[in-house]
mmCIF file of C-alpha atoms in Angstrom:
data_model
loop_
_atom_site.group_PDB
_atom_site.id
_atom_site.type_symbol
_atom_site.label_atom_id
_atom_site.label_comp_id
_atom_site.label_asym_id
_atom_site.label_seq_id
_atom_site.Cartn_x
_atom_site.Cartn_y
_atom_site.Cartn_z
ATOM 1 C CA MET A 296 -1.489 1.995 -19.724
ATOM 2 C CA ARG A 297 -3.841 -0.925 -20.289
ATOM 3 C CA TYR A 298 -5.712 -2.054 -17.172
ATOM 4 C CA LEU A 299 -8.258 -4.817 -16.704
ATOM 5 C CA ILE A 300 -11.398 -3.336 -15.158
ATOM 6 C CA LEU A 301 -13.588 -5.829 -13.276
ATOM 7 C CA PHE A 302 -17.365 -5.608 -13.398
ATOM 8 C CA LEU A 303 -19.036 -7.550 -10.593
ATOM 9 C CA VAL A 304 -22.473 -9.093 -10.930
ATOM 10 C CA ILE A 305 -23.516 -9.407 -7.284
ATOM 11 C CA ALA A 306 -26.402 -11.815 -7.755
ATOM 12 C CA SER A 307 -24.382 -14.458 -9.538
ATOM 13 C CA ALA A 308 -21.014 -13.800 -7.846
ATOM 14 C CA CYS A 309 -19.467 -13.635 -11.303
ATOM 15 C CA THR A 310 -17.162 -11.017 -12.769
ATOM 16 C CA ASP A 311 -16.522 -9.809 -16.254
ATOM 17 C CA ALA A 312 -13.350 -7.983 -17.185
ATOM 18 C CA ILE A 313 -12.641 -5.622 -20.026
ATOM 19 C CA SER A 314 -9.385 -4.006 -21.019
ATOM 20 C CA VAL A 315 -9.509 -0.235 -20.603
ATOM 21 C CA ASN A 316 -6.897 2.304 -21.577
ATOM 22 C CA VAL A 317 -6.273 4.354 -18.435
ATOM 23 C CA ARG A 318 -3.787 7.192 -18.751
ATOM 24 C CA ASP A 319 -1.680 7.371 -15.594
ATOM 25 C CA GLY A 320 -0.579 10.807 -14.467
ATOM 26 C CA ILE A 321 2.954 10.420 -15.752
ATOM 27 C CA GLU A 322 1.636 9.535 -19.227
ATOM 28 C CA ARG A 323 -0.099 12.918 -19.473
ATOM 29 C CA PHE A 324 3.104 14.791 -20.262
ATOM 30 C CA GLU A 325 1.190 17.691 -21.774
ATOM 31 C CA ALA A 326 -0.405 18.338 -18.352
ATOM 32 C CA TYR A 327 2.898 18.960 -16.552
ATOM 33 C CA ARG A 328 5.408 19.807 -19.300
ATOM 34 C CA ASN A 329 5.612 23.444 -18.226
ATOM 35 C CA LEU A 330 6.366 22.366 -14.621
ATOM 36 C CA VAL A 331 9.455 20.315 -15.482
ATOM 37 C CA GLU A 332 10.989 21.648 -18.692
ATOM 38 C CA GLY A 333 14.194 23.535 -18.023
ATOM 39 C CA LYS A 334 14.197 22.350 -14.392
ATOM 40 C CA ARG A 335 16.463 20.009 -12.435
ATOM 41 C CA VAL A 336 14.129 17.182 -11.502
ATOM 42 C CA GLY A 337 14.241 14.627 -8.693
ATOM 43 C CA ILE A 338 11.909 11.645 -8.786
ATOM 44 C CA VAL A 339 10.646 9.235 -6.128
ATOM 45 C CA ALA A 340 10.046 6.045 -8.054
ATOM 46 C CA ASN A 341 10.293 2.271 -8.129
ATOM 47 C CA HIS A 342 9.602 -0.456 -10.674
ATOM 48 C CA THR A 343 5.914 0.558 -10.893
ATOM 49 C CA SER A 344 6.761 3.964 -12.321
ATOM 50 C CA ARG A 345 6.180 3.000 -15.931
ATOM 51 C CA VAL A 346 4.596 4.154 -19.153
ATOM 52 C CA ASP A 347 3.698 0.831 -20.775
ATOM 53 C CA THR A 348 7.060 -0.992 -20.997
ATOM 54 C CA VAL A 349 9.206 2.121 -20.459
ATOM 55 C CA HIS A 350 10.353 3.134 -16.985
ATOM 56 C CA GLY A 351 9.163 6.567 -15.899
ATOM 57 C CA VAL A 352 12.726 7.817 -15.511
ATOM 58 C CA ASP A 353 13.549 6.778 -19.085
ATOM 59 C CA PHE A 354 10.238 8.272 -20.266
ATOM 60 C CA LEU A 355 11.169 11.660 -18.797
ATOM 61 C CA LEU A 356 14.741 11.494 -20.072
ATOM 62 C CA GLY A 357 13.360 10.671 -23.519
ATOM 63 C CA LYS A 358 11.278 13.847 -23.341
ATOM 64 C CA GLY A 359 14.434 15.856 -22.695
ATOM 65 C CA ILE A 360 13.723 16.371 -18.985
ATOM 66 C CA ASN A 361 16.801 16.879 -16.808
ATOM 67 C CA VAL A 362 16.327 14.167 -14.182
ATOM 68 C CA VAL A 363 19.221 14.581 -11.740
ATOM 69 C CA ARG A 364 18.415 12.212 -8.849
ATOM 70 C CA ILE A 365 16.253 9.192 -8.009
ATOM 71 C CA PHE A 366 14.749 8.419 -4.601
ATOM 72 C CA CYS A 367 13.451 4.928 -3.791
ATOM 73 C CA PRO A 368 11.112 3.522 -1.096
ATOM 74 C CA GLU A 369 10.922 0.104 0.601
ATOM 75 C CA HIS A 370 11.919 -2.745 -1.763
ATOM 76 C CA GLY A 371 14.317 -0.452 -3.661
ATOM 77 C CA PHE A 372 14.233 1.304 -7.031
ATOM 78 C CA ARG A 373 13.859 -1.920 -8.986
ATOM 79 C CA GLY A 374 11.438 -3.413 -6.422
ATOM 80 C CA THR A 375 13.489 -6.517 -5.612
ATOM 81 C CA ALA A 376 14.435 -6.047 -1.932
ATOM 82 C CA ASP A 377 12.710 -8.110 0.769
ATOM 83 C CA ALA A 378 10.166 -6.436 3.029
ATOM 84 C CA GLY A 379 12.038 -4.564 5.762
ATOM 85 C CA GLU A 380 15.420 -5.064 4.071
ATOM 86 C CA THR A 381 17.761 -2.080 4.429
ATOM 87 C CA VAL A 382 18.576 -0.489 1.081
ATOM 88 C CA GLY A 383 21.486 1.942 0.808
ATOM 89 C CA ASP A 384 22.313 4.689 -1.708
ATOM 90 C CA TYR A 385 23.857 3.577 -4.999
ATOM 91 C CA ILE A 386 24.251 4.431 -8.695
ATOM 92 C CA ASP A 387 21.561 3.021 -10.992
ATOM 93 C CA ALA A 388 23.253 1.062 -13.761
ATOM 94 C CA GLY A 389 20.517 1.787 -16.304
ATOM 95 C CA SER A 390 20.434 5.578 -16.046
ATOM 96 C CA GLY A 391 23.740 6.364 -14.336
ATOM 97 C CA LEU A 392 21.853 8.457 -11.780
ATOM 98 C CA LYS A 393 22.361 8.412 -8.036
ATOM 99 C CA VAL A 394 19.625 6.564 -6.145
ATOM 100 C CA VAL A 395 18.911 7.826 -2.622
ATOM 101 C CA SER A 396 17.248 5.213 -0.426
ATOM 102 C CA LEU A 397 14.321 6.303 1.724
ATOM 103 C CA TYR A 398 14.094 2.980 3.510
ATOM 104 C CA GLY A 399 16.866 2.052 5.912
ATOM 105 C CA LYS A 400 19.027 4.577 7.723
ATOM 106 C CA LYS A 401 16.784 7.457 6.676
ATOM 107 C CA LYS A 402 13.167 7.648 5.637
ATOM 108 C CA LYS A 403 13.042 11.359 4.919
ATOM 109 C CA PRO A 404 15.151 13.160 2.288
ATOM 110 C CA GLN A 405 17.762 15.357 3.929
ATOM 111 C CA PRO A 406 18.546 18.905 2.729
ATOM 112 C CA GLU A 407 21.747 17.682 1.053
ATOM 113 C CA ASP A 408 19.756 15.026 -0.822
ATOM 114 C CA LEU A 409 17.531 17.735 -2.291
ATOM 115 C CA SER A 410 20.362 20.138 -3.071
ATOM 116 C CA GLY A 411 20.319 21.247 -6.711
ATOM 117 C CA ILE A 412 16.739 20.020 -7.313
ATOM 118 C CA ASP A 413 14.150 22.507 -8.591
ATOM 119 C CA VAL A 414 11.104 20.230 -8.597
ATOM 120 C CA MET A 415 10.298 16.747 -7.276
ATOM 121 C CA ILE A 416 8.081 14.055 -8.784
ATOM 122 C CA PHE A 417 6.429 11.219 -6.849
ATOM 123 C CA ASP A 418 5.296 8.303 -9.024
ATOM 124 C CA ILE A 419 4.643 5.034 -7.192
ATOM 125 C CA GLN A 420 1.725 2.596 -7.466
ATOM 126 C CA ASP A 421 -0.289 2.409 -4.240
ATOM 127 C CA VAL A 422 -2.756 -0.336 -3.225
ATOM 128 C CA GLY A 423 -4.991 1.725 -0.939
ATOM 129 C CA VAL A 424 -4.079 0.181 2.423
ATOM 130 C CA ARG A 425 -2.908 2.209 5.435
ATOM 131 C CA PHE A 426 -0.003 -0.038 6.381
ATOM 132 C CA TYR A 427 1.500 -0.053 2.875
ATOM 133 C CA THR A 428 4.672 1.922 3.586
ATOM 134 C CA TYR A 429 4.741 3.943 0.377
ATOM 135 C CA LEU A 430 2.243 6.285 2.077
ATOM 136 C CA SER A 431 4.770 7.031 4.800
ATOM 137 C CA THR A 432 7.426 7.699 2.155
ATOM 138 C CA LEU A 433 5.005 10.136 0.498
ATOM 139 C CA HIS A 434 4.483 11.903 3.846
ATOM 140 C CA TYR A 435 8.196 12.412 4.459
ATOM 141 C CA VAL A 436 8.864 13.521 0.876
ATOM 142 C CA MET A 437 6.075 16.104 1.129
ATOM 143 C CA GLU A 438 7.475 17.304 4.448
ATOM 144 C CA ALA A 439 11.034 17.605 3.127
ATOM 145 C CA CYS A 440 9.880 19.428 -0.016
ATOM 146 C CA ALA A 441 7.841 21.868 2.085
ATOM 147 C CA GLU A 442 10.807 22.591 4.339
ATOM 148 C CA GLN A 443 13.132 23.175 1.372
ATOM 149 C CA ASP A 444 10.518 25.112 -0.658
ATOM 150 C CA ILE A 445 10.621 22.613 -3.527
ATOM 151 C CA PRO A 446 7.393 21.985 -5.499
ATOM 152 C CA LEU A 447 6.171 18.375 -5.592
ATOM 153 C CA ILE A 448 4.233 16.759 -8.448
ATOM 154 C CA VAL A 449 2.343 13.559 -7.586
ATOM 155 C CA MET A 450 1.604 11.437 -10.647
ATOM 156 C CA ASP A 451 -1.681 9.737 -9.874
ATOM 157 C CA ARG A 452 -2.518 6.097 -10.591
ATOM 158 C CA PRO A 453 -5.631 3.929 -10.054
ATOM 159 C CA ASN A 454 -6.093 2.345 -6.633
ATOM 160 C CA PRO A 455 -7.174 -1.323 -6.940
ATOM 161 C CA ASN A 456 -8.809 -1.185 -3.486
ATOM 162 C CA ALA A 457 -10.570 2.160 -3.932
ATOM 163 C CA PHE A 458 -14.053 0.624 -4.205
ATOM 164 C CA TYR A 459 -14.615 0.461 -0.428
ATOM 165 C CA VAL A 460 -13.618 2.065 2.887
ATOM 166 C CA ASP A 461 -13.314 -0.040 6.044
ATOM 167 C CA GLY A 462 -11.358 -0.770 9.208
ATOM 168 C CA PRO A 463 -10.461 1.000 12.437
ATOM 169 C CA VAL A 464 -9.091 4.532 12.171
ATOM 170 C CA LEU A 465 -5.493 4.821 13.414
ATOM 171 C CA GLN A 466 -5.204 6.297 16.912
ATOM 172 C CA LYS A 467 -2.266 8.703 17.312
ATOM 173 C CA GLU A 468 -0.534 6.658 20.033
ATOM 174 C CA PHE A 469 -0.091 3.830 17.500
ATOM 175 C CA LYS A 470 1.513 5.975 14.818
ATOM 176 C CA SER A 471 4.478 4.288 13.109
ATOM 177 C CA PHE A 472 6.001 3.821 9.658
ATOM 178 C CA VAL A 473 3.261 1.252 8.939
ATOM 179 C CA GLY A 474 0.592 3.833 9.740
ATOM 180 C CA MET A 475 1.086 7.585 10.166
ATOM 181 C CA HIS A 476 -2.351 9.129 9.693
ATOM 182 C CA PRO A 477 -5.842 8.898 11.268
ATOM 183 C CA VAL A 478 -7.396 6.926 8.415
ATOM 184 C CA PRO A 479 -9.079 3.494 8.209
ATOM 185 C CA VAL A 480 -7.155 0.415 7.086
ATOM 186 C CA VAL A 481 -8.755 0.783 3.627
ATOM 187 C CA TYR A 482 -9.352 4.445 2.783
ATOM 188 C CA GLY A 483 -10.685 4.392 -0.794
ATOM 189 C CA MET A 484 -8.487 7.133 -2.273
ATOM 190 C CA THR A 485 -5.778 7.384 -4.898
ATOM 191 C CA ILE A 486 -2.254 8.389 -3.911
ATOM 192 C CA GLY A 487 -2.899 11.852 -5.370
ATOM 193 C CA GLU A 488 -6.088 12.347 -3.383
ATOM 194 C CA TYR A 489 -4.291 11.106 -0.281
ATOM 195 C CA ALA A 490 -1.478 13.629 -0.798
ATOM 196 C CA GLY A 491 -4.069 16.390 -0.901
ATOM 197 C CA MET A 492 -5.494 15.135 2.399
ATOM 198 C CA ILE A 493 -2.059 15.090 4.067
ATOM 199 C CA ASN A 494 -1.612 18.722 3.030
ATOM 200 C CA GLY A 495 -5.130 19.897 3.766
ATOM 201 C CA GLU A 496 -5.419 18.272 7.193
ATOM 202 C CA GLY A 497 -2.116 19.704 8.429
ATOM 203 C CA TRP A 498 -0.502 16.331 9.073
ATOM 204 C CA LEU A 499 3.023 17.436 8.140
ATOM 205 C CA LYS A 500 5.453 18.434 10.891
ATOM 206 C CA ASP A 501 4.892 21.949 12.263
ATOM 207 C CA ASN A 502 1.888 22.245 9.919
ATOM 208 C CA VAL A 503 4.088 23.050 6.932
ATOM 209 C CA ILE A 504 2.295 23.027 3.574
ATOM 210 C CA CYS A 505 3.764 21.334 0.525
ATOM 211 C CA ASN A 506 3.547 23.130 -2.843
ATOM 212 C CA LEU A 507 1.619 20.220 -4.328
ATOM 213 C CA THR A 508 0.370 19.495 -7.836
ATOM 214 C CA VAL A 509 -1.531 16.279 -8.604
ATOM 215 C CA ILE A 510 -1.590 15.081 -12.208
ATOM 216 C CA SER A 511 -4.749 12.990 -12.316
ATOM 217 C CA CYS A 512 -5.177 9.783 -14.288
ATOM 218 C CA GLU A 513 -7.803 9.520 -17.023
ATOM 219 C CA GLY A 514 -10.296 6.792 -17.873
ATOM 220 C CA TRP A 515 -10.614 5.242 -14.408
ATOM 221 C CA LYS A 516 -13.613 5.120 -12.057
ATOM 222 C CA ARG A 517 -13.302 4.553 -8.334
ATOM 223 C CA GLU A 518 -16.064 1.958 -8.013
ATOM 224 C CA GLN A 519 -14.418 -0.504 -10.432
ATOM 225 C CA PRO A 520 -11.412 -2.451 -9.105
ATOM 226 C CA VAL A 521 -8.536 -2.806 -11.538
ATOM 227 C CA THR A 522 -6.004 -5.493 -12.290
ATOM 228 C CA LEU A 523 -2.622 -3.791 -12.190
ATOM 229 C CA PRO A 524 -0.305 -4.470 -15.140
ATOM 230 C CA TYR A 525 2.577 -5.393 -12.795
ATOM 231 C CA ALA A 526 3.156 -6.389 -9.180
ATOM 232 C CA PRO A 527 3.376 -3.328 -6.910
ATOM 233 C CA SER A 528 5.817 -5.110 -4.553
ATOM 234 C CA PRO A 529 7.446 -8.560 -4.265
ATOM 235 C CA ASN A 530 4.881 -10.008 -1.864
ATOM 236 C CA LEU A 531 1.861 -8.628 -3.723
ATOM 237 C CA PRO A 532 2.436 -10.543 -6.959
ATOM 238 C CA ASP A 533 -1.106 -10.470 -8.367
ATOM 239 C CA SER A 534 -4.664 -9.174 -7.995
ATOM 240 C CA VAL A 535 -5.648 -11.892 -5.516
ATOM 241 C CA SER A 536 -2.875 -10.919 -3.096
ATOM 242 C CA ILE A 537 -3.748 -7.214 -3.463
ATOM 243 C CA MET A 538 -7.441 -7.873 -2.778
ATOM 244 C CA LEU A 539 -6.790 -10.077 0.280
ATOM 245 C CA TYR A 540 -3.893 -8.032 1.686
ATOM 246 C CA PRO A 541 -5.999 -5.612 3.795
ATOM 247 C CA SER A 542 -7.530 -8.584 5.673
ATOM 248 C CA THR A 543 -4.601 -11.005 5.836
ATOM 249 C CA CYS A 544 -1.808 -8.550 6.669
ATOM 250 C CA PHE A 545 -3.064 -8.630 10.272
ATOM 251 C CA PHE A 546 -1.327 -12.021 10.493
ATOM 252 C CA GLU A 547 1.980 -10.113 10.292
ATOM 253 C CA GLY A 548 1.252 -9.038 13.861
ATOM 254 C CA THR A 549 0.895 -12.634 15.065
ATOM 255 C CA VAL A 550 2.829 -15.924 15.137
ATOM 256 C CA ILE A 551 0.802 -17.116 12.131
ATOM 257 C CA ASN A 552 2.612 -17.344 8.796
ATOM 258 C CA GLU A 553 0.854 -15.075 6.289
ATOM 259 C CA GLY A 554 2.014 -16.924 3.188
ATOM 260 C CA ARG A 555 5.503 -15.443 3.057
ATOM 261 C CA GLY A 556 7.877 -18.156 1.975
ATOM 262 C CA THR A 557 5.382 -19.360 -0.640
ATOM 263 C CA LEU A 558 4.417 -18.116 -4.091
ATOM 264 C CA HIS A 559 1.073 -17.009 -2.641
ATOM 265 C CA PRO A 560 1.830 -14.411 0.065
ATOM 266 C CA PHE A 561 -1.224 -12.980 1.827
ATOM 267 C CA GLN A 562 -3.351 -15.592 0.038
ATOM 268 C CA VAL A 563 -2.707 -18.469 2.455
ATOM 269 C CA PHE A 564 -2.052 -18.618 6.183
ATOM 270 C CA GLY A 565 -0.980 -21.323 8.591
ATOM 271 C CA HIS A 566 0.983 -22.478 11.618
ATOM 272 C CA PRO A 567 2.284 -25.869 12.786
ATOM 273 C CA SER A 568 -0.211 -25.885 15.681
ATOM 274 C CA LEU A 569 -3.343 -25.435 13.530
ATOM 275 C CA LYS A 570 -3.509 -29.120 12.653
ATOM 276 C CA GLY A 571 -7.285 -29.231 12.359
ATOM 277 C CA MET A 572 -7.341 -26.845 9.425
ATOM 278 C CA PRO A 573 -7.707 -28.094 5.839
ATOM 279 C CA TYR A 574 -4.634 -26.744 3.995
ATOM 280 C CA SER A 575 -0.921 -27.340 4.537
ATOM 281 C CA TYR A 576 2.322 -25.922 3.161
ATOM 282 C CA VAL A 577 5.965 -25.407 4.123
ATOM 283 C CA PRO A 578 7.347 -21.823 4.073
ATOM 284 C CA ARG A 579 10.805 -21.680 2.475
ATOM 285 C CA PRO A 580 13.204 -18.834 1.666
ATOM 286 C CA ILE A 581 12.417 -17.197 -1.673
ATOM 287 C CA LYS A 582 14.952 -14.661 -2.924
ATOM 288 C CA GLY A 583 13.391 -11.287 -3.600
ATOM 289 C CA MET A 584 10.260 -12.153 -1.622
ATOM 290 C CA SER A 585 11.171 -13.418 1.832
ATOM 291 C CA MET A 586 14.371 -15.059 2.987
ATOM 292 C CA GLN A 587 13.278 -15.474 6.615
ATOM 293 C CA PRO A 588 9.568 -16.341 6.630
ATOM 294 C CA LYS A 589 7.879 -17.279 9.883
ATOM 295 C CA CYS A 590 7.783 -21.039 10.545
ATOM 296 C CA LYS A 591 10.517 -21.570 7.933
ATOM 297 C CA GLY A 592 10.894 -25.230 6.999
ATOM 298 C CA GLN A 593 7.948 -26.343 9.148
ATOM 299 C CA THR A 594 4.678 -27.792 7.918
ATOM 300 C CA CYS A 595 1.989 -25.186 8.466
ATOM 301 C CA TYR A 596 -1.711 -26.004 8.614
ATOM 302 C CA GLY A 597 -4.241 -23.359 7.759
ATOM 303 C CA MET A 598 -6.347 -22.109 4.857
ATOM 304 C CA ASP A 599 -5.945 -21.414 1.160
ATOM 305 C CA LEU A 600 -7.867 -18.171 0.551
ATOM 306 C CA ARG A 601 -7.248 -17.690 -3.154
ATOM 307 C CA GLY A 602 -10.883 -18.451 -3.958
ATOM 308 C CA GLU A 603 -12.018 -15.665 -1.580
ATOM 309 C CA TYR A 604 -11.112 -12.950 -4.089
ATOM 310 C CA TYR A 605 -14.725 -12.661 -5.219
ATOM 311 C CA THR A 606 -15.971 -12.658 -1.637
ATOM 312 C CA ILE A 607 -14.090 -9.426 -0.951
ATOM 313 C CA LEU A 608 -15.382 -7.962 -4.223
ATOM 314 C CA LYS A 609 -18.949 -8.669 -3.120
ATOM 315 C CA MET A 610 -18.606 -7.794 0.563
ATOM 316 C CA LYS A 611 -16.661 -4.555 0.034
ATOM 317 C CA ARG A 612 -15.230 -4.839 3.531
ATOM 318 C CA LEU A 613 -12.428 -6.398 5.549
ATOM 319 C CA ASN A 614 -12.805 -10.053 6.467
ATOM 320 C CA LEU A 615 -11.873 -10.728 10.096
ATOM 321 C CA ALA A 616 -13.252 -14.264 10.109
ATOM 322 C CA TRP A 617 -9.883 -15.776 9.166
ATOM 323 C CA LEU A 618 -8.067 -13.973 11.979
ATOM 324 C CA LEU A 619 -10.736 -14.993 14.500
ATOM 325 C CA GLN A 620 -10.602 -18.618 13.391
ATOM 326 C CA ALA A 621 -6.808 -18.778 13.626
ATOM 327 C CA TYR A 622 -6.860 -17.174 17.080
ATOM 328 C CA GLN A 623 -9.517 -19.557 18.378
ATOM 329 C CA GLU A 624 -7.736 -22.657 17.089
ATOM 330 C CA TYR A 625 -4.172 -21.663 17.944
ATOM 331 C CA LYS A 626 -2.548 -24.119 20.364
ATOM 332 C CA GLY A 627 1.087 -23.008 20.217
ATOM 333 C CA LYS A 628 3.262 -22.068 23.196
ATOM 334 C CA GLU A 629 4.288 -18.617 21.964
ATOM 335 C CA PRO A 630 1.975 -15.627 22.523
ATOM 336 C CA PHE A 631 -0.350 -15.287 19.545
ATOM 337 C CA PHE A 632 0.147 -11.503 19.137
ATOM 338 C CA ASN A 633 3.378 -9.571 18.711
ATOM 339 C CA ALA A 634 4.160 -5.849 19.062
ATOM 340 C CA LEU A 635 3.282 -5.128 15.427
ATOM 341 C CA PHE A 636 -0.373 -6.147 15.710
ATOM 342 C CA ASN A 637 -1.705 -2.987 17.358
ATOM 343 C CA LYS A 638 0.278 -0.816 14.940
ATOM 344 C CA LEU A 639 -1.312 -2.583 11.975
ATOM 345 C CA VAL A 640 -4.812 -2.392 13.432
ATOM 346 C CA GLY A 641 -4.285 1.166 14.671
ATOM 347 C CA ASN A 642 -5.507 0.633 18.232
ATOM 348 C CA ASP A 643 -5.318 -1.811 21.157
ATOM 349 C CA LYS A 644 -9.071 -2.328 21.306
ATOM 350 C CA VAL A 645 -9.298 -5.056 18.659
ATOM 351 C CA GLN A 646 -6.705 -7.232 20.399
ATOM 352 C CA ARG A 647 -8.628 -6.898 23.678
ATOM 353 C CA GLN A 648 -11.876 -7.812 21.918
ATOM 354 C CA LEU A 649 -10.311 -10.901 20.368
ATOM 355 C CA LYS A 650 -9.038 -12.038 23.760
ATOM 356 C CA GLU A 651 -12.482 -11.448 25.268
ATOM 357 C CA GLY A 652 -14.169 -13.606 22.622
ATOM 358 C CA ALA A 653 -15.966 -10.858 20.684
ATOM 359 C CA THR A 654 -17.591 -11.792 17.374
ATOM 360 C CA GLU A 655 -16.591 -10.305 14.052
ATOM 361 C CA GLU A 656 -19.688 -8.108 13.959
ATOM 362 C CA GLU A 657 -19.066 -6.873 17.506
ATOM 363 C CA ILE A 658 -15.513 -5.920 16.542
ATOM 364 C CA ARG A 659 -16.673 -4.244 13.329
ATOM 365 C CA ALA A 660 -19.279 -2.227 15.213
ATOM 366 C CA GLY A 661 -16.477 -0.594 17.180
ATOM 367 C CA TRP A 662 -15.128 1.344 14.230
ATOM 368 C CA GLN A 663 -18.267 2.393 12.342
ATOM 369 C CA ASP A 664 -18.495 5.858 13.932
ATOM 370 C CA GLU A 665 -14.794 6.434 13.246
ATOM 371 C CA VAL A 666 -15.225 5.532 9.591
ATOM 372 C CA ALA A 667 -18.268 7.811 9.284
ATOM 373 C CA GLY A 668 -16.192 10.709 10.609
ATOM 374 C CA PHE A 669 -13.357 9.939 8.212
ATOM 375 C CA MET A 670 -15.735 9.842 5.247
ATOM 376 C CA LYS A 671 -16.641 13.483 5.862
ATOM 377 C CA VAL A 672 -12.949 14.439 5.860
ATOM 378 C CA ARG A 673 -12.202 12.282 2.814
ATOM 379 C CA GLU A 674 -14.949 13.880 0.753
ATOM 380 C CA ARG A 675 -13.068 17.196 0.655
ATOM 381 C CA TYR A 676 -10.146 15.669 -1.235
ATOM 382 C CA LEU A 677 -11.751 13.386 -3.806
ATOM 383 C CA ILE A 678 -10.766 14.100 -7.406
ATOM 384 C CA TYR A 679 -12.658 11.433 -9.325
ATOM 385 C CA ASP A 680 -16.215 11.863 -7.985
#
C-alpha cells in the first residue's frame, strides 16, 4: 500500500511528504498463509480492509482462502452508515457472504455467530484515539474468540496519530463503548500493539486470554505521521480531520457543533450563540455522514481549524484551547456539557476544572503522572521500536 509519509521541519513549520510503500499486515500473505489455508475463516473488516484497490475479503478469496463469514463494526462493512446508526445483519452483494453487525443490537459476537469458524481475522484501520469505537469492537472480538477457543489474527496497519501520547487516562467508572481501557486519549500504538496490551494486561472479561497473532506491517516508523490512502470513517474524510479529531471530538460532549453537517467534520466548530467568533457555517444533513447534526439549519459561529494541522504536528499534544474558548464565550440557554463529555475525557475532573476557570496548562498538568504510568505499561507491547 502506498502511504504519504510526512517529514516535519520544526523550525520552519513546513512539511515535506514522500510516497513510501508500506506493506500492511494483510498484504504479507506469506507471513500467515499457514494459519489460514485449509481453515474456515471469519473476518472483522470494513471498507479500510484493502490491498491497494482490492478489498481484503476479495484478496483472501483470490488466494483460495475459505472465508465463510464477515463481521462489521460501526459504520458497516462498506463504511457508509452514520455515526451511531444501527446496522443489522445482511448478505453482502459483492461476496455473497453473511455480514454480522457488531454495532447495534449486539457488540460482541455470539457463540452461534462463530459457529463453524476455525480462525478469525481482524483487519480495520485505526486512528490511534481512545474514543474511536473500533477499539471496543476489537476488545469484544478478542473476548469472544478467547471464550470459544478460536485463534485471532490481527492484521496491523500504520497509526496516523502514533507520533505522540497525550490526554487523561480513562478512569474505570467512565468505561463505555467510546472508551473501555485505562489509556490516554492518544495512546501512540498500532491496533496490533494495542491488541497485545489488551491481552497482556488482563482486560478481557474473567481474565481470559485470546490466542492472538499480530501480522506486523513493514516499512513504517512510528514517529512519522502518515496520510492514509482512504478515509477510515465517513466523518474522518482526510488527514486534517484525523489529526484534529483527538482535540475536537470533545465537542461531541457539548452543545457545540463539531463540524458534522459540513464537509469538514472535526475541522470546524460553532454554535449560534458564539457570535463574536470569526467563522460561520450552517450544518445540514449529509447522507452517509450525518443526517441529524447539532444546530441543523442554524447559522453557527465559531472557528475554521483546517490550518491548525501543522500546529498539532509541531506540538505533538492535544489542543484544549479551542474547547476553553468555546466554553468561555458560550451564551446559550442549554447546559454546555452533556452526558457524553466525561466518557470522552475519561474522568469528571476536566469538566470541573473548566467550570472553575482553570487554564489549559493547569488542566494538562492533571494528567501528566497518569500518562507517565501508562508509558511504562505501553513499552511492554511495542512492536516497531
